[in-house]
């Protein structure tokens, strides 16, 4: 053996960044399976095949099918929340309407994303998943509630119950479109989103205007 030759590098455990990248790729595969095949087709075997890995790897990282699905939900929530920077405080050149319209214009596409709709469809027929989603508060709701509470404190609006008011605004925003989309209708386009956001906010402001 040539003493000057460099020793070969033994393959050890993947570095943390490599492991994170592999797990992210597996979650990407899991989302694709859920969107394309639905909840019934969302199996460990299907995700492993899509990711080009083994079922044992899926189990070692996520524990079970439910654990994998929970990771998909958690990552979806993180991505969802990252689109909603806190709208507080109001700058001197912003009106409550401007901030609320901008906020709701981001909310509609987020709730109509492929993964959000796939999870909602799955929850319609799976009680456990439905309970999990209901227990996982949407990332934008606390931000919206806090902002509405600030509008009340600052005298812009009369909102005694910010939590209920947030539900009213989301209801005005989504109406029955979310159900129609789950049944196969196409999501709203950009122009329709802007029109709906303006309508919902104007109706909301008229309901909660100070006398």
Tab-separated table of N, CA and C in Angstrom, residues 53-207:
chain	number	residue	atom	x	y	z
A	53	UNK	N	-37.207	5.764	-1.874
A	53	UNK	CA	-36.549	5.262	-0.676
A	53	UNK	C	-37.311	4.056	-0.162
A	54	UNK	N	-36.949	3.571	0.997
A	54	UNK	CA	-37.584	2.373	1.545
A	54	UNK	C	-38.642	2.742	2.581
A	55	UNK	N	-39.571	1.814	2.787
A	55	UNK	CA	-40.586	2.032	3.824
A	55	UNK	C	-39.944	2.127	5.201
A	56	UNK	N	-38.883	1.366	5.422
A	56	UNK	CA	-38.231	1.401	6.731
A	56	UNK	C	-37.666	2.786	7.030
A	57	UNK	N	-37.209	3.491	5.988
A	57	UNK	CA	-36.709	4.847	6.196
A	57	UNK	C	-37.845	5.777	6.600
A	58	UNK	N	-38.992	5.641	5.940
A	58	UNK	CA	-40.152	6.455	6.296
A	58	UNK	C	-40.538	6.209	7.755
A	59	UNK	N	-40.605	4.943	8.129
A	59	UNK	CA	-40.975	4.611	9.508
A	59	UNK	C	-39.946	5.128	10.505
A	60	UNK	N	-38.670	5.059	10.150
A	60	UNK	CA	-37.629	5.492	11.092
A	60	UNK	C	-37.676	7.001	11.311
A	61	UNK	N	-38.108	7.755	10.301
A	61	UNK	CA	-38.148	9.206	10.430
A	61	UNK	C	-39.464	9.719	10.983
A	62	UNK	N	-40.571	9.076	10.619
A	62	UNK	CA	-41.881	9.628	10.955
A	62	UNK	C	-42.726	8.713	11.827
A	63	UNK	N	-42.276	7.489	12.036
A	63	UNK	CA	-42.940	6.596	12.973
A	63	UNK	C	-44.095	5.811	12.404
A	64	UNK	N	-44.947	6.459	11.631
A	64	UNK	CA	-46.143	5.807	11.120
A	64	UNK	C	-46.735	6.655	10.008
A	65	UNK	N	-47.774	6.127	9.389
A	65	UNK	CA	-48.509	6.915	8.381
A	65	UNK	C	-49.078	8.176	9.011
A	66	UNK	N	-49.646	8.053	10.199
A	66	UNK	CA	-50.209	9.222	10.864
A	66	UNK	C	-49.123	10.236	11.216
A	67	UNK	N	-47.955	9.737	11.629
A	67	UNK	CA	-46.854	10.639	11.928
A	67	UNK	C	-46.380	11.388	10.699
A	68	UNK	N	-46.353	10.699	9.574
A	68	UNK	CA	-45.983	11.334	8.315
A	68	UNK	C	-47.005	12.398	7.932
A	69	UNK	N	-48.284	12.071	8.079
A	69	UNK	CA	-49.329	13.030	7.743
A	69	UNK	C	-49.264	14.240	8.668
A	70	UNK	N	-48.975	14.015	9.945
A	70	UNK	CA	-48.861	15.137	10.880
A	70	UNK	C	-47.709	16.052	10.486
A	71	UNK	N	-46.620	15.472	9.992
A	71	UNK	CA	-45.497	16.285	9.528
A	71	UNK	C	-45.881	17.097	8.304
A	72	UNK	N	-46.685	16.507	7.424
A	72	UNK	CA	-47.178	17.251	6.254
A	72	UNK	C	-48.039	18.425	6.712
A	73	UNK	N	-48.914	18.181	7.692
A	73	UNK	CA	-49.776	19.243	8.215
A	73	UNK	C	-48.937	20.349	8.851
A	74	UNK	N	-47.944	19.955	9.657
A	74	UNK	CA	-47.110	20.940	10.351
A	74	UNK	C	-46.338	21.801	9.359
A	75	UNK	N	-45.776	21.163	8.328
A	75	UNK	CA	-45.022	21.941	7.353
A	75	UNK	C	-45.953	22.844	6.546
A	76	UNK	N	-47.133	22.353	6.233
A	76	UNK	CA	-48.101	23.179	5.523
A	76	UNK	C	-48.484	24.396	6.356
A	77	UNK	N	-48.667	24.187	7.654
A	77	UNK	CA	-49.016	25.295	8.543
A	77	UNK	C	-47.885	26.311	8.623
A	78	UNK	N	-46.637	25.832	8.686
A	78	UNK	CA	-45.496	26.736	8.738
A	78	UNK	C	-45.422	27.583	7.473
A	79	UNK	N	-45.613	26.929	6.318
A	79	UNK	CA	-45.582	27.659	5.055
A	79	UNK	C	-46.730	28.660	4.982
A	80	UNK	N	-47.894	28.241	5.488
A	80	UNK	CA	-49.081	29.086	5.496
A	80	UNK	C	-48.842	30.320	6.363
A	81	UNK	N	-48.308	30.096	7.578
A	81	UNK	CA	-48.098	31.186	8.521
A	81	UNK	C	-47.053	32.169	8.028
A	82	UNK	N	-46.031	31.669	7.324
A	82	UNK	CA	-44.953	32.540	6.862
A	82	UNK	C	-45.442	33.583	5.859
A	83	UNK	N	-46.610	33.346	5.268
A	83	UNK	CA	-47.162	34.299	4.306
A	83	UNK	C	-47.887	35.463	4.988
A	84	UNK	N	-47.990	35.394	6.319
A	84	UNK	CA	-48.774	36.395	7.036
A	84	UNK	C	-47.929	37.071	8.103
A	85	UNK	N	-47.074	38.018	7.697
A	85	UNK	CA	-46.343	38.772	8.712
A	85	UNK	C	-47.323	39.551	9.573
A	86	UNK	N	-47.028	39.724	10.847
A	86	UNK	CA	-47.959	40.442	11.717
A	86	UNK	C	-48.289	41.821	11.157
A	87	UNK	N	-49.569	42.161	11.047
A	87	UNK	CA	-49.957	43.452	10.468
A	87	UNK	C	-49.887	44.589	11.470
A	88	UNK	N	-49.214	44.390	12.594
A	88	UNK	CA	-49.158	45.408	13.634
A	88	UNK	C	-47.791	46.098	13.621
A	89	UNK	N	-47.675	47.346	14.005
A	89	UNK	CA	-48.804	48.258	14.191
A	89	UNK	C	-49.122	48.961	12.883
A	90	UNK	N	-50.204	49.698	12.871
A	90	UNK	CA	-50.536	50.502	11.698
A	90	UNK	C	-49.526	51.639	11.557
A	91	UNK	N	-49.030	51.827	10.339
A	91	UNK	CA	-48.181	52.985	10.098
A	91	UNK	C	-49.072	54.201	9.889
A	92	UNK	N	-48.470	55.355	9.886
A	92	UNK	CA	-49.254	56.594	9.828
A	92	UNK	C	-49.976	56.759	8.496
A	93	UNK	N	-49.467	56.095	7.446
A	93	UNK	CA	-50.089	56.282	6.133
A	93	UNK	C	-50.962	55.097	5.731
A	94	UNK	N	-51.284	54.222	6.681
A	94	UNK	CA	-52.112	53.056	6.386
A	94	UNK	C	-53.465	53.183	7.083
A	95	UNK	N	-54.509	52.743	6.396
A	95	UNK	CA	-55.832	52.675	7.011
A	95	UNK	C	-56.115	51.229	7.384
A	96	UNK	N	-57.029	51.008	8.351
A	96	UNK	CA	-57.401	49.627	8.666
A	96	UNK	C	-57.882	48.864	7.441
A	97	UNK	N	-58.593	49.533	6.556
A	97	UNK	CA	-59.083	48.848	5.353
A	97	UNK	C	-57.921	48.371	4.482
A	98	UNK	N	-56.915	49.228	4.288
A	98	UNK	CA	-55.772	48.840	3.456
A	98	UNK	C	-55.092	47.587	3.997
A	99	UNK	N	-54.889	47.568	5.305
A	99	UNK	CA	-54.191	46.436	5.915
A	99	UNK	C	-55.038	45.166	5.827
A	100	UNK	N	-56.337	45.291	6.107
A	100	UNK	CA	-57.204	44.125	6.063
A	100	UNK	C	-57.353	43.576	4.650
A	101	UNK	N	-57.438	44.445	3.657
A	101	UNK	CA	-57.543	43.975	2.275
A	101	UNK	C	-56.273	43.242	1.871
A	102	UNK	N	-55.114	43.815	2.198
A	102	UNK	CA	-53.852	43.160	1.857
A	102	UNK	C	-53.740	41.801	2.540
A	103	UNK	N	-54.201	41.739	3.785
A	103	UNK	CA	-54.141	40.494	4.552
A	103	UNK	C	-55.057	39.438	3.935
A	104	UNK	N	-56.284	39.818	3.623
A	104	UNK	CA	-57.248	38.852	3.097
A	104	UNK	C	-56.913	38.438	1.666
A	105	UNK	N	-56.268	39.307	0.914
A	105	UNK	CA	-55.844	38.930	-0.429
A	105	UNK	C	-54.796	37.825	-0.395
A	106	UNK	N	-54.020	37.741	0.675
A	106	UNK	CA	-53.056	36.638	0.822
A	106	UNK	C	-53.728	35.385	1.368
A	107	UNK	N	-54.806	35.591	2.130
A	107	UNK	CA	-55.451	34.454	2.785
A	107	UNK	C	-56.142	33.528	1.794
A	108	UNK	N	-56.848	34.083	0.810
A	108	UNK	CA	-57.619	33.240	-0.107
A	108	UNK	C	-56.740	32.254	-0.877
A	109	UNK	N	-55.667	32.701	-1.560
A	109	UNK	CA	-54.837	31.731	-2.288
A	109	UNK	C	-54.214	30.682	-1.381
A	110	UNK	N	-53.882	31.086	-0.156
A	110	UNK	CA	-53.286	30.127	0.769
A	110	UNK	C	-54.265	29.011	1.111
A	111	UNK	N	-55.521	29.359	1.330
A	111	UNK	CA	-56.521	28.364	1.680
A	111	UNK	C	-56.978	27.553	0.472
A	112	UNK	N	-56.655	28.052	-0.746
A	112	UNK	CA	-57.021	27.332	-1.950
A	112	UNK	C	-55.834	26.601	-2.572
A	113	UNK	N	-54.726	26.481	-1.839
A	113	UNK	CA	-53.566	25.762	-2.359
A	113	UNK	C	-53.889	24.272	-2.480
A	114	UNK	N	-53.127	23.586	-3.306
A	114	UNK	CA	-53.378	22.162	-3.538
A	114	UNK	C	-53.330	21.356	-2.250
A	115	UNK	N	-52.333	21.632	-1.404
A	115	UNK	CA	-52.196	20.830	-0.185
A	115	UNK	C	-53.306	21.163	0.811
A	116	UNK	N	-53.705	22.438	0.910
A	116	UNK	CA	-54.807	22.799	1.813
A	116	UNK	C	-56.101	22.112	1.397
A	117	UNK	N	-56.374	22.099	0.108
A	117	UNK	CA	-57.589	21.453	-0.390
A	117	UNK	C	-57.522	19.946	-0.220
A	118	UNK	N	-56.346	19.349	-0.442
A	118	UNK	CA	-56.201	17.898	-0.270
A	118	UNK	C	-56.448	17.499	1.180
A	119	UNK	N	-55.925	18.280	2.110
A	119	UNK	CA	-56.147	17.992	3.531
A	119	UNK	C	-57.619	18.176	3.896
A	120	UNK	N	-58.250	19.210	3.359
A	120	UNK	CA	-59.667	19.438	3.650
A	120	UNK	C	-60.526	18.311	3.103
A	121	UNK	N	-60.236	17.853	1.888
A	121	UNK	CA	-61.003	16.736	1.319
A	121	UNK	C	-60.836	15.483	2.170
A	122	UNK	N	-59.609	15.229	2.589
A	122	UNK	CA	-59.356	14.047	3.409
A	122	UNK	C	-60.088	14.141	4.743
A	123	UNK	N	-60.135	15.351	5.317
A	123	UNK	CA	-60.772	15.520	6.624
A	123	UNK	C	-62.274	15.291	6.560
A	124	UNK	N	-62.878	15.488	5.393
A	124	UNK	CA	-64.319	15.284	5.263
A	124	UNK	C	-64.717	13.832	5.533
A	125	UNK	N	-63.805	12.908	5.269
A	125	UNK	CA	-64.145	11.491	5.433
A	125	UNK	C	-63.347	10.797	6.520
A	126	UNK	N	-62.536	11.551	7.274
A	126	UNK	CA	-61.707	10.944	8.308
A	126	UNK	C	-61.822	11.757	9.589
A	127	UNK	N	-62.474	11.173	10.580
A	127	UNK	CA	-62.747	11.909	11.816
A	127	UNK	C	-61.466	12.291	12.548
A	128	UNK	N	-60.485	11.388	12.581
A	128	UNK	CA	-59.251	11.660	13.296
A	128	UNK	C	-58.487	12.823	12.656
A	129	UNK	N	-58.409	12.792	11.334
A	129	UNK	CA	-57.729	13.884	10.637
A	129	UNK	C	-58.485	15.191	10.826
A	130	UNK	N	-59.805	15.128	10.799
A	130	UNK	CA	-60.617	16.330	10.998
A	130	UNK	C	-60.337	16.936	12.371
A	131	UNK	N	-60.251	16.090	13.382
A	131	UNK	CA	-59.957	16.578	14.729
A	131	UNK	C	-58.562	17.188	14.800
A	132	UNK	N	-57.615	16.575	14.094
A	132	UNK	CA	-56.246	17.097	14.086
A	132	UNK	C	-56.200	18.481	13.451
A	133	UNK	N	-56.878	18.642	12.328
A	133	UNK	CA	-56.874	19.932	11.648
A	133	UNK	C	-57.586	21.001	12.467
A	134	UNK	N	-58.690	20.636	13.108
A	134	UNK	CA	-59.412	21.603	13.927
A	134	UNK	C	-58.598	22.013	15.147
A	135	UNK	N	-57.786	21.075	15.655
A	135	UNK	CA	-56.962	21.378	16.823
A	135	UNK	C	-55.732	22.202	16.460
A	136	UNK	N	-55.393	22.199	15.170
A	136	UNK	CA	-54.231	22.960	14.698
A	136	UNK	C	-54.727	24.297	14.199
A	137	UNK	N	-54.718	25.299	15.072
A	137	UNK	CA	-55.299	26.595	14.728
A	137	UNK	C	-54.559	27.194	13.545
A	138	UNK	N	-55.306	27.707	12.567
A	138	UNK	CA	-54.699	28.306	11.380
A	138	UNK	C	-53.774	29.447	11.780
A	139	UNK	N	-52.633	29.490	11.113
A	139	UNK	CA	-51.616	30.452	11.503
A	139	UNK	C	-52.041	31.896	11.385
A	140	UNK	N	-52.947	32.195	10.475
A	140	UNK	CA	-53.326	33.590	10.279
A	140	UNK	C	-54.357	34.053	11.290
A	141	UNK	N	-55.109	33.136	11.928
A	141	UNK	CA	-56.216	33.545	12.784
A	141	UNK	C	-55.767	34.331	14.020
A	142	UNK	N	-54.735	33.886	14.762
A	142	UNK	CA	-54.306	34.711	15.901
A	142	UNK	C	-53.814	36.091	15.481
A	143	UNK	N	-53.115	36.176	14.339
A	143	UNK	CA	-52.659	37.480	13.863
A	143	UNK	C	-53.839	38.384	13.567
A	144	UNK	N	-54.842	37.835	12.907
A	144	UNK	CA	-56.030	38.612	12.572
A	144	UNK	C	-56.759	39.031	13.842
A	145	UNK	N	-56.913	38.119	14.781
A	145	UNK	CA	-57.593	38.430	16.040
A	145	UNK	C	-56.878	39.544	16.792
A	146	UNK	N	-55.552	39.459	16.864
A	146	UNK	CA	-54.784	40.490	17.567
A	146	UNK	C	-54.944	41.852	16.897
A	147	UNK	N	-54.956	41.851	15.568
A	147	UNK	CA	-55.083	43.109	14.839
A	147	UNK	C	-56.456	43.726	15.069
A	148	UNK	N	-57.496	42.895	15.059
A	148	UNK	CA	-58.845	43.409	15.299
A	148	UNK	C	-58.969	43.962	16.713
A	149	UNK	N	-58.313	43.293	17.659
A	149	UNK	CA	-58.333	43.804	19.035
A	149	UNK	C	-57.656	45.166	19.119
A	150	UNK	N	-56.586	45.349	18.348
A	150	UNK	CA	-55.910	46.642	18.337
A	150	UNK	C	-56.797	47.723	17.727
A	151	UNK	N	-57.527	47.365	16.661
A	151	UNK	CA	-58.438	48.335	16.053
A	151	UNK	C	-59.513	48.774	17.045
A	152	UNK	N	-59.941	47.845	17.906
A	152	UNK	CA	-60.923	48.187	18.932
A	152	UNK	C	-60.301	49.116	19.977
A	153	UNK	N	-59.098	48.782	20.431
A	153	UNK	CA	-58.452	49.600	21.459
A	153	UNK	C	-58.153	51.012	20.963
A	154	UNK	N	-57.803	51.102	19.681
A	154	UNK	CA	-57.447	52.413	19.135
A	154	UNK	C	-58.660	53.234	18.698
A	155	UNK	N	-59.852	52.655	18.828
A	155	UNK	CA	-61.052	53.397	18.512
A	155	UNK	C	-61.454	53.377	17.053
A	156	UNK	N	-60.782	52.566	16.231
A	156	UNK	CA	-61.145	52.497	14.815
A	156	UNK	C	-62.476	51.775	14.617
A	157	UNK	N	-62.684	50.689	15.369
A	157	UNK	CA	-63.886	49.871	15.221
A	157	UNK	C	-64.426	49.499	16.591
A	158	UNK	N	-65.658	48.996	16.613
A	158	UNK	CA	-66.258	48.496	17.848
A	158	UNK	C	-66.283	46.968	17.774
A	159	UNK	N	-65.300	46.340	18.422
A	159	UNK	CA	-65.159	44.881	18.362
A	159	UNK	C	-65.003	44.357	19.788
A	160	UNK	N	-66.110	43.929	20.377
A	160	UNK	CA	-66.066	43.425	21.741
A	160	UNK	C	-65.471	42.020	21.822
A	161	UNK	N	-65.623	41.240	20.756
A	161	UNK	CA	-65.112	39.867	20.740
A	161	UNK	C	-64.277	39.679	19.467
A	162	UNK	N	-62.962	39.899	19.540
A	162	UNK	CA	-62.118	39.793	18.346
A	162	UNK	C	-62.103	38.396	17.718
A	163	UNK	N	-62.238	37.358	18.538
A	163	UNK	CA	-62.242	35.994	18.007
A	163	UNK	C	-63.469	35.785	17.117
A	164	UNK	N	-64.640	36.194	17.622
A	164	UNK	CA	-65.862	36.071	16.825
A	164	UNK	C	-65.797	36.955	15.592
A	165	UNK	N	-65.223	38.141	15.739
A	165	UNK	CA	-65.119	39.054	14.602
A	165	UNK	C	-64.215	38.473	13.510
A	166	UNK	N	-63.146	37.802	13.909
A	166	UNK	CA	-62.257	37.180	12.927
A	166	UNK	C	-63.003	36.104	12.139
A	167	UNK	N	-63.855	35.347	12.822
A	167	UNK	CA	-64.651	34.330	12.138
A	167	UNK	C	-65.622	34.968	11.148
A	168	UNK	N	-66.197	36.095	11.538
A	168	UNK	CA	-67.114	36.799	10.642
A	168	UNK	C	-66.382	37.231	9.374
A	169	UNK	N	-65.190	37.804	9.534
A	169	UNK	CA	-64.438	38.274	8.379
A	169	UNK	C	-64.048	37.113	7.459
A	170	UNK	N	-63.593	36.018	8.040
A	170	UNK	CA	-63.226	34.855	7.221
A	170	UNK	C	-64.454	34.301	6.509
A	171	UNK	N	-65.610	34.301	7.179
A	171	UNK	CA	-66.838	33.835	6.553
A	171	UNK	C	-67.249	34.700	5.373
A	172	UNK	N	-67.155	36.031	5.546
A	172	UNK	CA	-67.463	36.942	4.448
A	172	UNK	C	-66.486	36.749	3.287
A	173	UNK	N	-65.281	36.398	3.629
A	173	UNK	CA	-64.237	36.253	2.615
A	173	UNK	C	-64.424	34.977	1.794
A	174	UNK	N	-64.666	33.862	2.474
A	174	UNK	CA	-64.713	32.572	1.783
A	174	UNK	C	-66.103	32.240	1.239
A	175	UNK	N	-67.161	32.695	1.948
A	175	UNK	CA	-68.540	32.371	1.578
A	175	UNK	C	-68.651	30.851	1.326
A	176	UNK	N	-69.271	30.443	0.205
A	176	UNK	CA	-69.373	29.010	-0.048
A	176	UNK	C	-68.353	28.535	-1.078
A	177	UNK	N	-67.415	29.411	-1.438
A	177	UNK	CA	-66.463	29.060	-2.493
A	177	UNK	C	-65.573	27.891	-2.103
A	178	UNK	N	-65.191	27.832	-0.832
A	178	UNK	CA	-64.297	26.758	-0.403
A	178	UNK	C	-64.968	25.400	-0.615
A	179	UNK	N	-66.247	25.311	-0.278
A	179	UNK	CA	-66.984	24.066	-0.490
A	179	UNK	C	-67.095	23.746	-1.978
A	180	UNK	N	-67.391	24.759	-2.778
A	180	UNK	CA	-67.512	24.534	-4.224
A	180	UNK	C	-66.194	24.058	-4.827
A	181	UNK	N	-65.097	24.608	-4.345
A	181	UNK	CA	-63.788	24.184	-4.852
A	181	UNK	C	-63.512	22.740	-4.448
A	182	UNK	N	-63.890	22.375	-3.236
A	182	UNK	CA	-63.725	20.983	-2.802
A	182	UNK	C	-64.531	20.034	-3.681
A	183	UNK	N	-65.640	20.548	-4.227
A	183	UNK	CA	-66.489	19.735	-5.089
A	183	UNK	C	-66.066	19.780	-6.557
A	184	UNK	N	-65.014	20.528	-6.850
A	184	UNK	CA	-64.478	20.487	-8.203
A	184	UNK	C	-64.448	21.792	-8.962
A	185	UNK	N	-65.001	22.869	-8.377
A	185	UNK	CA	-64.935	24.157	-9.052
A	185	UNK	C	-63.495	24.676	-9.053
A	186	UNK	N	-63.187	25.539	-10.009
A	186	UNK	CA	-61.853	26.106	-10.075
A	186	UNK	C	-61.696	27.192	-9.009
A	187	UNK	N	-60.486	27.323	-8.407
A	187	UNK	CA	-60.247	28.408	-7.441
A	187	UNK	C	-60.405	29.770	-8.093
A	188	UNK	N	-60.598	30.778	-7.291
A	188	UNK	CA	-60.715	32.141	-7.793
A	188	UNK	C	-59.410	32.606	-8.411
A	189	UNK	N	-59.506	33.392	-9.484
A	189	UNK	CA	-58.312	33.958	-10.086
A	189	UNK	C	-57.936	35.241	-9.352
A	190	UNK	N	-56.818	35.847	-9.782
A	190	UNK	CA	-56.308	37.011	-9.068
A	190	UNK	C	-57.285	38.160	-9.005
A	191	UNK	N	-57.982	38.436	-10.113
A	191	UNK	CA	-58.939	39.537	-10.139
A	191	UNK	C	-60.095	39.267	-9.183
A	192	UNK	N	-60.583	38.027	-9.185
A	192	UNK	CA	-61.700	37.667	-8.303
A	192	UNK	C	-61.294	37.736	-6.843
A	193	UNK	N	-60.058	37.351	-6.550
A	193	UNK	CA	-59.554	37.424	-5.172
A	193	UNK	C	-59.562	38.862	-4.684
A	194	UNK	N	-59.062	39.780	-5.508
A	194	UNK	CA	-59.036	41.181	-5.113
A	194	UNK	C	-60.433	41.747	-4.897
A	195	UNK	N	-61.366	41.386	-5.778
A	195	UNK	CA	-62.741	41.870	-5.636
A	195	UNK	C	-63.382	41.320	-4.367
A	196	UNK	N	-63.167	40.030	-4.104
A	196	UNK	CA	-63.766	39.427	-2.911
A	196	UNK	C	-63.176	40.022	-1.646
A	197	UNK	N	-61.877	40.237	-1.636
A	197	UNK	CA	-61.240	40.807	-0.446
A	197	UNK	C	-61.802	42.187	-0.156
A	198	UNK	N	-61.941	43.019	-1.191
A	198	UNK	CA	-62.493	44.353	-0.981
A	198	UNK	C	-63.925	44.310	-0.489
A	199	UNK	N	-64.737	43.438	-1.078
A	199	UNK	CA	-66.140	43.306	-0.665
A	199	UNK	C	-66.234	42.850	0.788
A	200	UNK	N	-65.462	41.806	1.138
A	200	UNK	CA	-65.539	41.249	2.488
A	200	UNK	C	-65.116	42.279	3.533
A	201	UNK	N	-64.051	43.003	3.265
A	201	UNK	CA	-63.565	43.989	4.228
A	201	UNK	C	-64.551	45.139	4.364
A	202	UNK	N	-65.118	45.602	3.261
A	202	UNK	CA	-66.088	46.703	3.341
A	202	UNK	C	-67.331	46.285	4.133
A	203	UNK	N	-67.815	45.070	3.902
A	203	UNK	CA	-68.955	44.579	4.669
A	203	UNK	C	-68.598	44.451	6.149
A	204	UNK	N	-67.416	43.950	6.421
A	204	UNK	CA	-66.964	43.794	7.810
A	204	UNK	C	-66.875	45.142	8.504
A	205	UNK	N	-66.300	46.106	7.837
A	205	UNK	CA	-66.144	47.428	8.452
A	205	UNK	C	-67.500	48.084	8.719
A	206	UNK	N	-68.470	47.828	7.829
A	206	UNK	CA	-69.812	48.392	8.054
A	206	UNK	C	-70.488	47.749	9.262
A	207	UNK	N	-70.189	46.469	9.501
A	207	UNK	CA	-70.776	45.775	10.642
A	207	UNK	C	-70.193	46.222	11.968
